[in-house]
Amino acid sequence: MELAEFALLLSRLATGAIATFFAILLWSQTRDVSWVLVIIGTLVSYAEIVFTTLEIFGVISADIFYVSGFPVFEMVLVNLPLVFLTLAFISMIVRKRLP
């Protein structure tokens, strides 16, 4: 692993950890569905970062998560945060449009 790749990985871990920390703090103070979905998206995003890091360092082998040569678990982890963010935006739009 080159130094630039290591620095990128370290910065993703650090910023993800900070975002996750503040997301957990916010979770205890809000009951709004939109914000809870954003918080869950942030937590899943950090889980993807940690999974990728563990895979790069060889702690976890992603080979067991393949179905017919298709990386199912990685595909879900990469796209799930955006799904939660999309649901949060939709719930916010619906809430603003209802009287």
Tab-separated table of N, CA, C and O in Angstrom:
chain	number	residue	atom	x	y	z
A	1	MET	N	0.843	-1.174	0.000
A	1	MET	CA	0.000	0.000	0.000
A	1	MET	C	0.886	1.234	0.000
A	1	MET	O	1.780	1.369	0.817
A	2	GLU	N	0.618	2.116	-0.924
A	2	GLU	CA	1.397	3.353	-1.017
A	2	GLU	C	0.976	4.327	0.072
A	2	GLU	O	-0.101	4.196	0.663
A	3	LEU	N	1.804	5.326	0.295
A	3	LEU	CA	1.540	6.308	1.329
A	3	LEU	C	0.277	7.108	1.028
A	3	LEU	O	-0.521	7.404	1.928
A	4	ALA	N	0.058	7.449	-0.254
A	4	ALA	CA	-1.132	8.216	-0.624
A	4	ALA	C	-2.407	7.423	-0.354
A	4	ALA	O	-3.399	7.970	0.151
A	5	GLU	N	-2.404	6.127	-0.660
A	5	GLU	CA	-3.564	5.281	-0.398
A	5	GLU	C	-3.815	5.152	1.103
A	5	GLU	O	-4.960	5.169	1.556
A	6	PHE	N	-2.734	5.019	1.856
A	6	PHE	CA	-2.856	4.910	3.303
A	6	PHE	C	-3.411	6.203	3.901
A	6	PHE	O	-4.268	6.175	4.784
A	7	ALA	N	-2.945	7.347	3.418
A	7	ALA	CA	-3.439	8.633	3.900
A	7	ALA	C	-4.919	8.810	3.566
A	7	ALA	O	-5.696	9.320	4.385
A	8	LEU	N	-5.323	8.385	2.370
A	8	LEU	CA	-6.726	8.475	1.978
A	8	LEU	C	-7.583	7.592	2.883
A	8	LEU	O	-8.650	8.009	3.357
A	9	LEU	N	-7.126	6.394	3.140
A	9	LEU	CA	-7.855	5.476	4.003
A	9	LEU	C	-7.959	6.021	5.423
A	9	LEU	O	-9.028	5.978	6.046
A	10	LEU	N	-6.872	6.566	5.926
A	10	LEU	CA	-6.864	7.137	7.267
A	10	LEU	C	-7.801	8.339	7.369
A	10	LEU	O	-8.507	8.499	8.371
A	11	SER	N	-7.816	9.176	6.333
A	11	SER	CA	-8.701	10.342	6.357
A	11	SER	C	-10.169	9.923	6.283
A	11	SER	O	-11.023	10.520	6.941
A	12	ARG	N	-10.479	8.871	5.507
A	12	ARG	CA	-11.856	8.364	5.456
A	12	ARG	C	-12.274	7.814	6.816
A	12	ARG	O	-13.395	8.039	7.277
A	13	LEU	N	-11.373	7.089	7.469
A	13	LEU	CA	-11.679	6.560	8.796
A	13	LEU	C	-11.896	7.680	9.808
A	13	LEU	O	-12.829	7.622	10.618
A	14	ALA	N	-11.053	8.695	9.775
A	14	ALA	CA	-11.147	9.789	10.740
A	14	ALA	C	-12.414	10.616	10.541
A	14	ALA	O	-13.153	10.878	11.498
A	15	THR	N	-12.672	11.031	9.306
A	15	THR	CA	-13.869	11.847	9.068
A	15	THR	C	-15.136	11.030	9.280
A	15	THR	O	-16.144	11.547	9.785
A	16	GLY	N	-15.104	9.751	8.924
A	16	GLY	CA	-16.252	8.886	9.178
A	16	GLY	C	-16.512	8.705	10.658
A	16	GLY	O	-17.659	8.676	11.103
A	17	ALA	N	-15.447	8.572	11.441
A	17	ALA	CA	-15.595	8.424	12.886
A	17	ALA	C	-16.183	9.686	13.506
A	17	ALA	O	-17.056	9.606	14.379
A	18	ILE	N	-15.738	10.840	13.057
A	18	ILE	CA	-16.274	12.094	13.579
A	18	ILE	C	-17.745	12.239	13.214
A	18	ILE	O	-18.581	12.593	14.058
A	19	ALA	N	-18.085	11.959	11.962
A	19	ALA	CA	-19.481	12.050	11.522
A	19	ALA	C	-20.352	11.064	12.284
A	19	ALA	O	-21.473	11.398	12.700
A	20	THR	N	-19.859	9.856	12.499
A	20	THR	CA	-20.622	8.853	13.235
A	20	THR	C	-20.813	9.249	14.693
A	20	THR	O	-21.896	9.081	15.258
A	21	PHE	N	-19.786	9.811	15.304
A	21	PHE	CA	-19.887	10.267	16.689
A	21	PHE	C	-20.984	11.315	16.833
A	21	PHE	O	-21.846	11.217	17.716
A	22	PHE	N	-20.983	12.316	15.950
A	22	PHE	CA	-21.996	13.363	16.040
A	22	PHE	C	-23.379	12.859	15.629
A	22	PHE	O	-24.398	13.333	16.134
A	23	ALA	N	-23.432	11.879	14.745
A	23	ALA	CA	-24.717	11.280	14.375
A	23	ALA	C	-25.336	10.566	15.573
A	23	ALA	O	-26.539	10.669	15.816
A	24	ILE	N	-24.507	9.860	16.343
A	24	ILE	CA	-25.012	9.178	17.530
A	24	ILE	C	-25.466	10.192	18.575
A	24	ILE	O	-26.498	9.998	19.238
A	25	LEU	N	-24.735	11.276	18.725
A	25	LEU	CA	-25.171	12.333	19.649
A	25	LEU	C	-26.511	12.923	19.225
A	25	LEU	O	-27.388	13.175	20.060
A	26	LEU	N	-26.679	13.154	17.938
A	26	LEU	CA	-27.926	13.719	17.434
A	26	LEU	C	-29.077	12.737	17.579
A	26	LEU	O	-30.218	13.134	17.834
A	27	TRP	N	-28.796	11.447	17.432
A	27	TRP	CA	-29.830	10.431	17.511
A	27	TRP	C	-30.549	10.472	18.868
A	27	TRP	O	-31.751	10.276	18.957
A	28	SER	N	-29.805	10.744	19.920
A	28	SER	CA	-30.413	10.782	21.250
A	28	SER	C	-31.272	12.027	21.459
A	28	SER	O	-32.048	12.081	22.410
A	29	GLN	N	-31.162	13.015	20.569
A	29	GLN	CA	-31.884	14.269	20.744
A	29	GLN	C	-33.013	14.486	19.743
A	29	GLN	O	-33.713	15.483	19.827
A	30	THR	N	-33.199	13.578	18.810
A	30	THR	CA	-34.221	13.787	17.793
A	30	THR	C	-35.116	12.567	17.668
A	30	THR	O	-34.683	11.445	17.893
A	31	ARG	N	-36.339	12.823	17.294
A	31	ARG	CA	-37.289	11.752	17.005
A	31	ARG	C	-37.893	11.951	15.621
A	31	ARG	O	-38.851	11.291	15.260
A	32	ASP	N	-37.337	12.851	14.850
A	32	ASP	CA	-37.817	13.116	13.500
A	32	ASP	C	-37.361	12.000	12.568
A	32	ASP	O	-36.184	11.629	12.545
A	33	VAL	N	-38.287	11.459	11.794
A	33	VAL	CA	-37.991	10.330	10.916
A	33	VAL	C	-36.902	10.683	9.909
A	33	VAL	O	-36.001	9.881	9.654
A	34	SER	N	-36.955	11.863	9.352
A	34	SER	CA	-35.964	12.268	8.351
A	34	SER	C	-34.555	12.265	8.938
A	34	SER	O	-33.615	11.751	8.326
A	35	TRP	N	-34.413	12.830	10.120
A	35	TRP	CA	-33.088	12.876	10.736
A	35	TRP	C	-32.611	11.489	11.146
A	35	TRP	O	-31.419	11.174	11.041
A	36	VAL	N	-33.516	10.653	11.615
A	36	VAL	CA	-33.122	9.292	11.989
A	36	VAL	C	-32.620	8.538	10.761
A	36	VAL	O	-31.632	7.800	10.831
A	37	LEU	N	-33.259	8.726	9.613
A	37	LEU	CA	-32.801	8.069	8.392
A	37	LEU	C	-31.431	8.588	7.954
A	37	LEU	O	-30.598	7.814	7.479
A	38	VAL	N	-31.193	9.881	8.117
A	38	VAL	CA	-29.869	10.437	7.799
A	38	VAL	C	-28.812	9.849	8.746
A	38	VAL	O	-27.707	9.496	8.313
A	39	ILE	N	-29.158	9.723	10.008
A	39	ILE	CA	-28.233	9.154	10.986
A	39	ILE	C	-27.914	7.699	10.652
A	39	ILE	O	-26.749	7.277	10.678
A	40	ILE	N	-28.928	6.918	10.307
A	40	ILE	CA	-28.702	5.522	9.940
A	40	ILE	C	-27.837	5.428	8.690
A	40	ILE	O	-26.944	4.582	8.593
A	41	GLY	N	-28.069	6.320	7.728
A	41	GLY	CA	-27.227	6.354	6.532
A	41	GLY	C	-25.776	6.640	6.865
A	41	GLY	O	-24.865	6.037	6.291
A	42	THR	N	-25.549	7.533	7.816
A	42	THR	CA	-24.187	7.849	8.248
A	42	THR	C	-23.534	6.648	8.922
A	42	THR	O	-22.365	6.332	8.658
A	43	LEU	N	-24.276	5.953	9.764
A	43	LEU	CA	-23.733	4.779	10.447
A	43	LEU	C	-23.400	3.657	9.466
A	43	LEU	O	-22.345	3.017	9.578
A	44	VAL	N	-24.262	3.440	8.492
A	44	VAL	CA	-23.999	2.398	7.500
A	44	VAL	C	-22.808	2.788	6.619
A	44	VAL	O	-22.001	1.937	6.237
A	45	SER	N	-22.684	4.063	6.332
A	45	SER	CA	-21.548	4.533	5.550
A	45	SER	C	-20.231	4.262	6.285
A	45	SER	O	-19.243	3.820	5.685
A	46	TYR	N	-20.221	4.497	7.584
A	46	TYR	CA	-19.012	4.220	8.352
A	46	TYR	C	-18.745	2.715	8.440
A	46	TYR	O	-17.591	2.289	8.431
A	47	ALA	N	-19.803	1.924	8.505
A	47	ALA	CA	-19.621	0.470	8.498
A	47	ALA	C	-18.964	0.024	7.204
A	47	ALA	O	-18.108	-0.874	7.205
A	48	GLU	N	-19.331	0.651	6.101
A	48	GLU	CA	-18.700	0.329	4.809
A	48	GLU	C	-17.224	0.709	4.812
A	48	GLU	O	-16.378	-0.028	4.310
A	49	ILE	N	-16.904	1.848	5.398
A	49	ILE	CA	-15.507	2.286	5.477
A	49	ILE	C	-14.689	1.304	6.317
A	49	ILE	O	-13.583	0.905	5.936
A	50	VAL	N	-15.233	0.894	7.445
A	50	VAL	CA	-14.528	-0.052	8.317
A	50	VAL	C	-14.377	-1.408	7.620
A	50	VAL	O	-13.308	-2.026	7.671
A	51	PHE	N	-15.426	-1.865	6.953
A	51	PHE	CA	-15.350	-3.135	6.235
A	51	PHE	C	-14.277	-3.088	5.155
A	51	PHE	O	-13.480	-4.017	5.009
A	52	THR	N	-14.245	-1.993	4.387
A	52	THR	CA	-13.238	-1.838	3.337
A	52	THR	C	-11.829	-1.826	3.931
A	52	THR	O	-10.917	-2.442	3.383
A	53	THR	N	-11.660	-1.142	5.046
A	53	THR	CA	-10.355	-1.088	5.708
A	53	THR	C	-9.908	-2.473	6.167
A	53	THR	O	-8.764	-2.875	5.940
A	54	LEU	N	-10.806	-3.189	6.794
A	54	LEU	CA	-10.462	-4.536	7.257
A	54	LEU	C	-10.167	-5.465	6.088
A	54	LEU	O	-9.291	-6.328	6.178
A	55	GLU	N	-10.860	-5.264	4.993
A	55	GLU	CA	-10.594	-6.075	3.797
A	55	GLU	C	-9.231	-5.754	3.198
A	55	GLU	O	-8.491	-6.653	2.788
A	56	ILE	N	-8.869	-4.479	3.156
A	56	ILE	CA	-7.570	-4.076	2.606
A	56	ILE	C	-6.423	-4.651	3.435
A	56	ILE	O	-5.425	-5.126	2.891
A	57	PHE	N	-6.575	-4.646	4.756
A	57	PHE	CA	-5.516	-5.158	5.624
A	57	PHE	C	-5.562	-6.675	5.785
A	57	PHE	O	-4.742	-7.255	6.484
A	58	GLY	N	-6.525	-7.322	5.164
A	58	GLY	CA	-6.581	-8.770	5.169
A	58	GLY	C	-7.204	-9.391	6.401
A	58	GLY	O	-7.080	-10.593	6.611
A	59	VAL	N	-7.869	-8.600	7.222
A	59	VAL	CA	-8.509	-9.129	8.413
A	59	VAL	C	-9.783	-9.892	8.042
A	59	VAL	O	-10.096	-10.932	8.613
A	60	ILE	N	-10.508	-9.357	7.067
A	60	ILE	CA	-11.731	-9.975	6.567
A	60	ILE	C	-11.521	-10.330	5.103
A	60	ILE	O	-10.979	-9.535	4.340
A	61	SER	N	-11.973	-11.502	4.743
A	61	SER	CA	-11.920	-11.895	3.343
A	61	SER	C	-13.302	-11.708	2.742
A	61	SER	O	-14.286	-12.262	3.232
A	62	ALA	N	-13.395	-10.926	1.700
A	62	ALA	CA	-14.678	-10.648	1.063
A	62	ALA	C	-15.113	-11.781	0.146
A	62	ALA	O	-16.204	-11.741	-0.408
A	63	ASP	N	-14.289	-12.803	-0.002
A	63	ASP	CA	-14.622	-13.920	-0.886
A	63	ASP	C	-15.853	-14.687	-0.414
A	63	ASP	O	-16.570	-15.267	-1.228
A	64	ILE	N	-16.102	-14.698	0.879
A	64	ILE	CA	-17.254	-15.442	1.379
A	64	ILE	C	-18.573	-14.721	1.119
A	64	ILE	O	-19.635	-15.302	1.279
A	65	PHE	N	-18.510	-13.455	0.721
A	65	PHE	CA	-19.708	-12.672	0.490
A	65	PHE	C	-20.087	-12.601	-0.986
A	65	PHE	O	-20.863	-11.752	-1.386
A	66	TYR	N	-19.541	-13.471	-1.804
A	66	TYR	CA	-19.847	-13.489	-3.238
A	66	TYR	C	-20.911	-14.537	-3.523
A	66	TYR	O	-20.875	-15.639	-2.988
A	67	VAL	N	-21.855	-14.203	-4.372
A	67	VAL	CA	-22.865	-15.139	-4.840
A	67	VAL	C	-22.766	-15.178	-6.355
A	67	VAL	O	-23.024	-14.168	-7.024
A	68	SER	N	-22.344	-16.287	-6.882
A	68	SER	CA	-22.137	-16.471	-8.329
A	68	SER	C	-21.181	-15.423	-8.896
A	68	SER	O	-21.407	-14.870	-9.971
A	69	GLY	N	-20.133	-15.111	-8.156
A	69	GLY	CA	-19.145	-14.145	-8.609
A	69	GLY	C	-19.569	-12.701	-8.437
A	69	GLY	O	-18.910	-11.788	-8.914
A	70	PHE	N	-20.666	-12.470	-7.724
A	70	PHE	CA	-21.216	-11.122	-7.538
A	70	PHE	C	-21.032	-10.700	-6.085
A	70	PHE	O	-21.500	-11.393	-5.174
A	71	PRO	N	-20.366	-9.561	-5.833
A	71	PRO	CA	-20.100	-9.134	-4.443
A	71	PRO	C	-21.342	-8.521	-3.787
A	71	PRO	O	-21.507	-7.306	-3.719
A	72	VAL	N	-22.217	-9.366	-3.289
A	72	VAL	CA	-23.503	-8.923	-2.754
A	72	VAL	C	-23.329	-8.001	-1.544
A	72	VAL	O	-23.916	-6.914	-1.491
A	73	PHE	N	-22.551	-8.421	-0.581
A	73	PHE	CA	-22.395	-7.645	0.653
A	73	PHE	C	-21.777	-6.279	0.381
A	73	PHE	O	-22.225	-5.268	0.929
A	74	GLU	N	-20.766	-6.233	-0.457
A	74	GLU	CA	-20.137	-4.951	-0.798
A	74	GLU	C	-21.113	-4.039	-1.524
A	74	GLU	O	-21.156	-2.837	-1.271
A	75	MET	N	-21.898	-4.623	-2.432
A	75	MET	CA	-22.876	-3.840	-3.178
A	75	MET	C	-23.913	-3.227	-2.236
A	75	MET	O	-24.270	-2.055	-2.365
A	76	VAL	N	-24.352	-3.996	-1.274
A	76	VAL	CA	-25.337	-3.495	-0.314
A	76	VAL	C	-24.723	-2.408	0.561
A	76	VAL	O	-25.323	-1.346	0.756
A	77	LEU	N	-23.529	-2.649	1.082
A	77	LEU	CA	-22.892	-1.660	1.960
A	77	LEU	C	-22.586	-0.351	1.253
A	77	LEU	O	-22.668	0.721	1.859
A	78	VAL	N	-22.231	-0.406	-0.004
A	78	VAL	CA	-21.896	0.813	-0.740
A	78	VAL	C	-23.153	1.627	-1.047
A	78	VAL	O	-23.144	2.856	-0.974
A	79	ASN	N	-24.254	0.949	-1.370
A	79	ASN	CA	-25.458	1.653	-1.804
A	79	ASN	C	-26.460	1.953	-0.703
A	79	ASN	O	-27.294	2.845	-0.857
A	80	LEU	N	-26.405	1.239	0.404
A	80	LEU	CA	-27.378	1.422	1.471
A	80	LEU	C	-27.387	2.827	2.081
A	80	LEU	O	-28.473	3.358	2.366
A	81	PRO	N	-26.249	3.490	2.299
A	81	PRO	CA	-26.311	4.859	2.816
A	81	PRO	C	-27.096	5.804	1.907
A	81	PRO	O	-27.879	6.633	2.396
A	82	LEU	N	-26.924	5.653	0.609
A	82	LEU	CA	-27.672	6.512	-0.313
A	82	LEU	C	-29.156	6.183	-0.310
A	82	LEU	O	-29.993	7.075	-0.492
A	83	VAL	N	-29.496	4.936	-0.078
A	83	VAL	CA	-30.902	4.562	0.034
A	83	VAL	C	-31.525	5.241	1.251
A	83	VAL	O	-32.625	5.809	1.169
A	84	PHE	N	-30.820	5.213	2.381
A	84	PHE	CA	-31.339	5.874	3.584
A	84	PHE	C	-31.426	7.385	3.406
A	84	PHE	O	-32.385	8.012	3.873
A	85	LEU	N	-30.454	7.984	2.753
A	85	LEU	CA	-30.525	9.423	2.492
A	85	LEU	C	-31.693	9.760	1.568
A	85	LEU	O	-32.393	10.748	1.773
A	86	THR	N	-31.915	8.936	0.563
A	86	THR	CA	-33.044	9.148	-0.343
A	86	THR	C	-34.360	9.056	0.413
A	86	THR	O	-35.257	9.894	0.220
A	87	LEU	N	-34.480	8.054	1.276
A	87	LEU	CA	-35.696	7.928	2.077
A	87	LEU	C	-35.880	9.122	3.009
A	87	LEU	O	-37.008	9.583	3.232
A	88	ALA	N	-34.789	9.634	3.543
A	88	ALA	CA	-34.870	10.828	4.400
A	88	ALA	C	-35.364	12.033	3.612
A	88	ALA	O	-36.221	12.785	4.089
A	89	PHE	N	-34.845	12.210	2.411
A	89	PHE	CA	-35.288	13.339	1.586
A	89	PHE	C	-36.756	13.195	1.206
A	89	PHE	O	-37.506	14.165	1.227
A	90	ILE	N	-37.165	11.984	0.882
A	90	ILE	CA	-38.566	11.748	0.520
A	90	ILE	C	-39.476	12.025	1.714
A	90	ILE	O	-40.519	12.671	1.567
A	91	SER	N	-39.095	11.563	2.891
A	91	SER	CA	-39.928	11.808	4.061
A	91	SER	C	-40.008	13.288	4.405
A	91	SER	O	-41.048	13.790	4.841
A	92	MET	N	-38.923	14.020	4.168
A	92	MET	CA	-38.939	15.461	4.395
A	92	MET	C	-39.874	16.159	3.402
A	92	MET	O	-40.643	17.045	3.773
A	93	ILE	N	-39.818	15.746	2.142
A	93	ILE	CA	-40.685	16.339	1.114
A	93	ILE	C	-42.146	16.048	1.427
A	93	ILE	O	-43.009	16.942	1.356
A	94	VAL	N	-42.454	14.810	1.803
A	94	VAL	CA	-43.831	14.440	2.124
A	94	VAL	C	-44.324	15.228	3.328
A	94	VAL	O	-45.453	15.713	3.353
A	95	ARG	N	-43.484	15.387	4.320
A	95	ARG	CA	-43.869	16.126	5.531
A	95	ARG	C	-44.115	17.601	5.222
A	95	ARG	O	-45.036	18.209	5.762
A	96	LYS	N	-43.321	18.180	4.357
A	96	LYS	CA	-43.480	19.598	4.011
A	96	LYS	C	-44.713	19.843	3.138
A	96	LYS	O	-45.293	20.905	3.179
A	97	ARG	N	-45.118	18.848	2.354
A	97	ARG	CA	-46.256	19.012	1.448
A	97	ARG	C	-47.589	18.761	2.147
A	97	ARG	O	-48.612	19.246	1.681
A	98	LEU	N	-47.573	17.978	3.211
A	98	LEU	CA	-48.828	17.728	3.929
A	98	LEU	C	-49.139	18.906	4.838
A	98	LEU	O	-48.242	19.456	5.470
A	99	PRO	N	-50.415	19.276	4.905
A	99	PRO	CA	-50.776	20.441	5.754
A	99	PRO	C	-50.659	20.199	7.226
A	99	PRO	O	-50.589	19.305	7.825
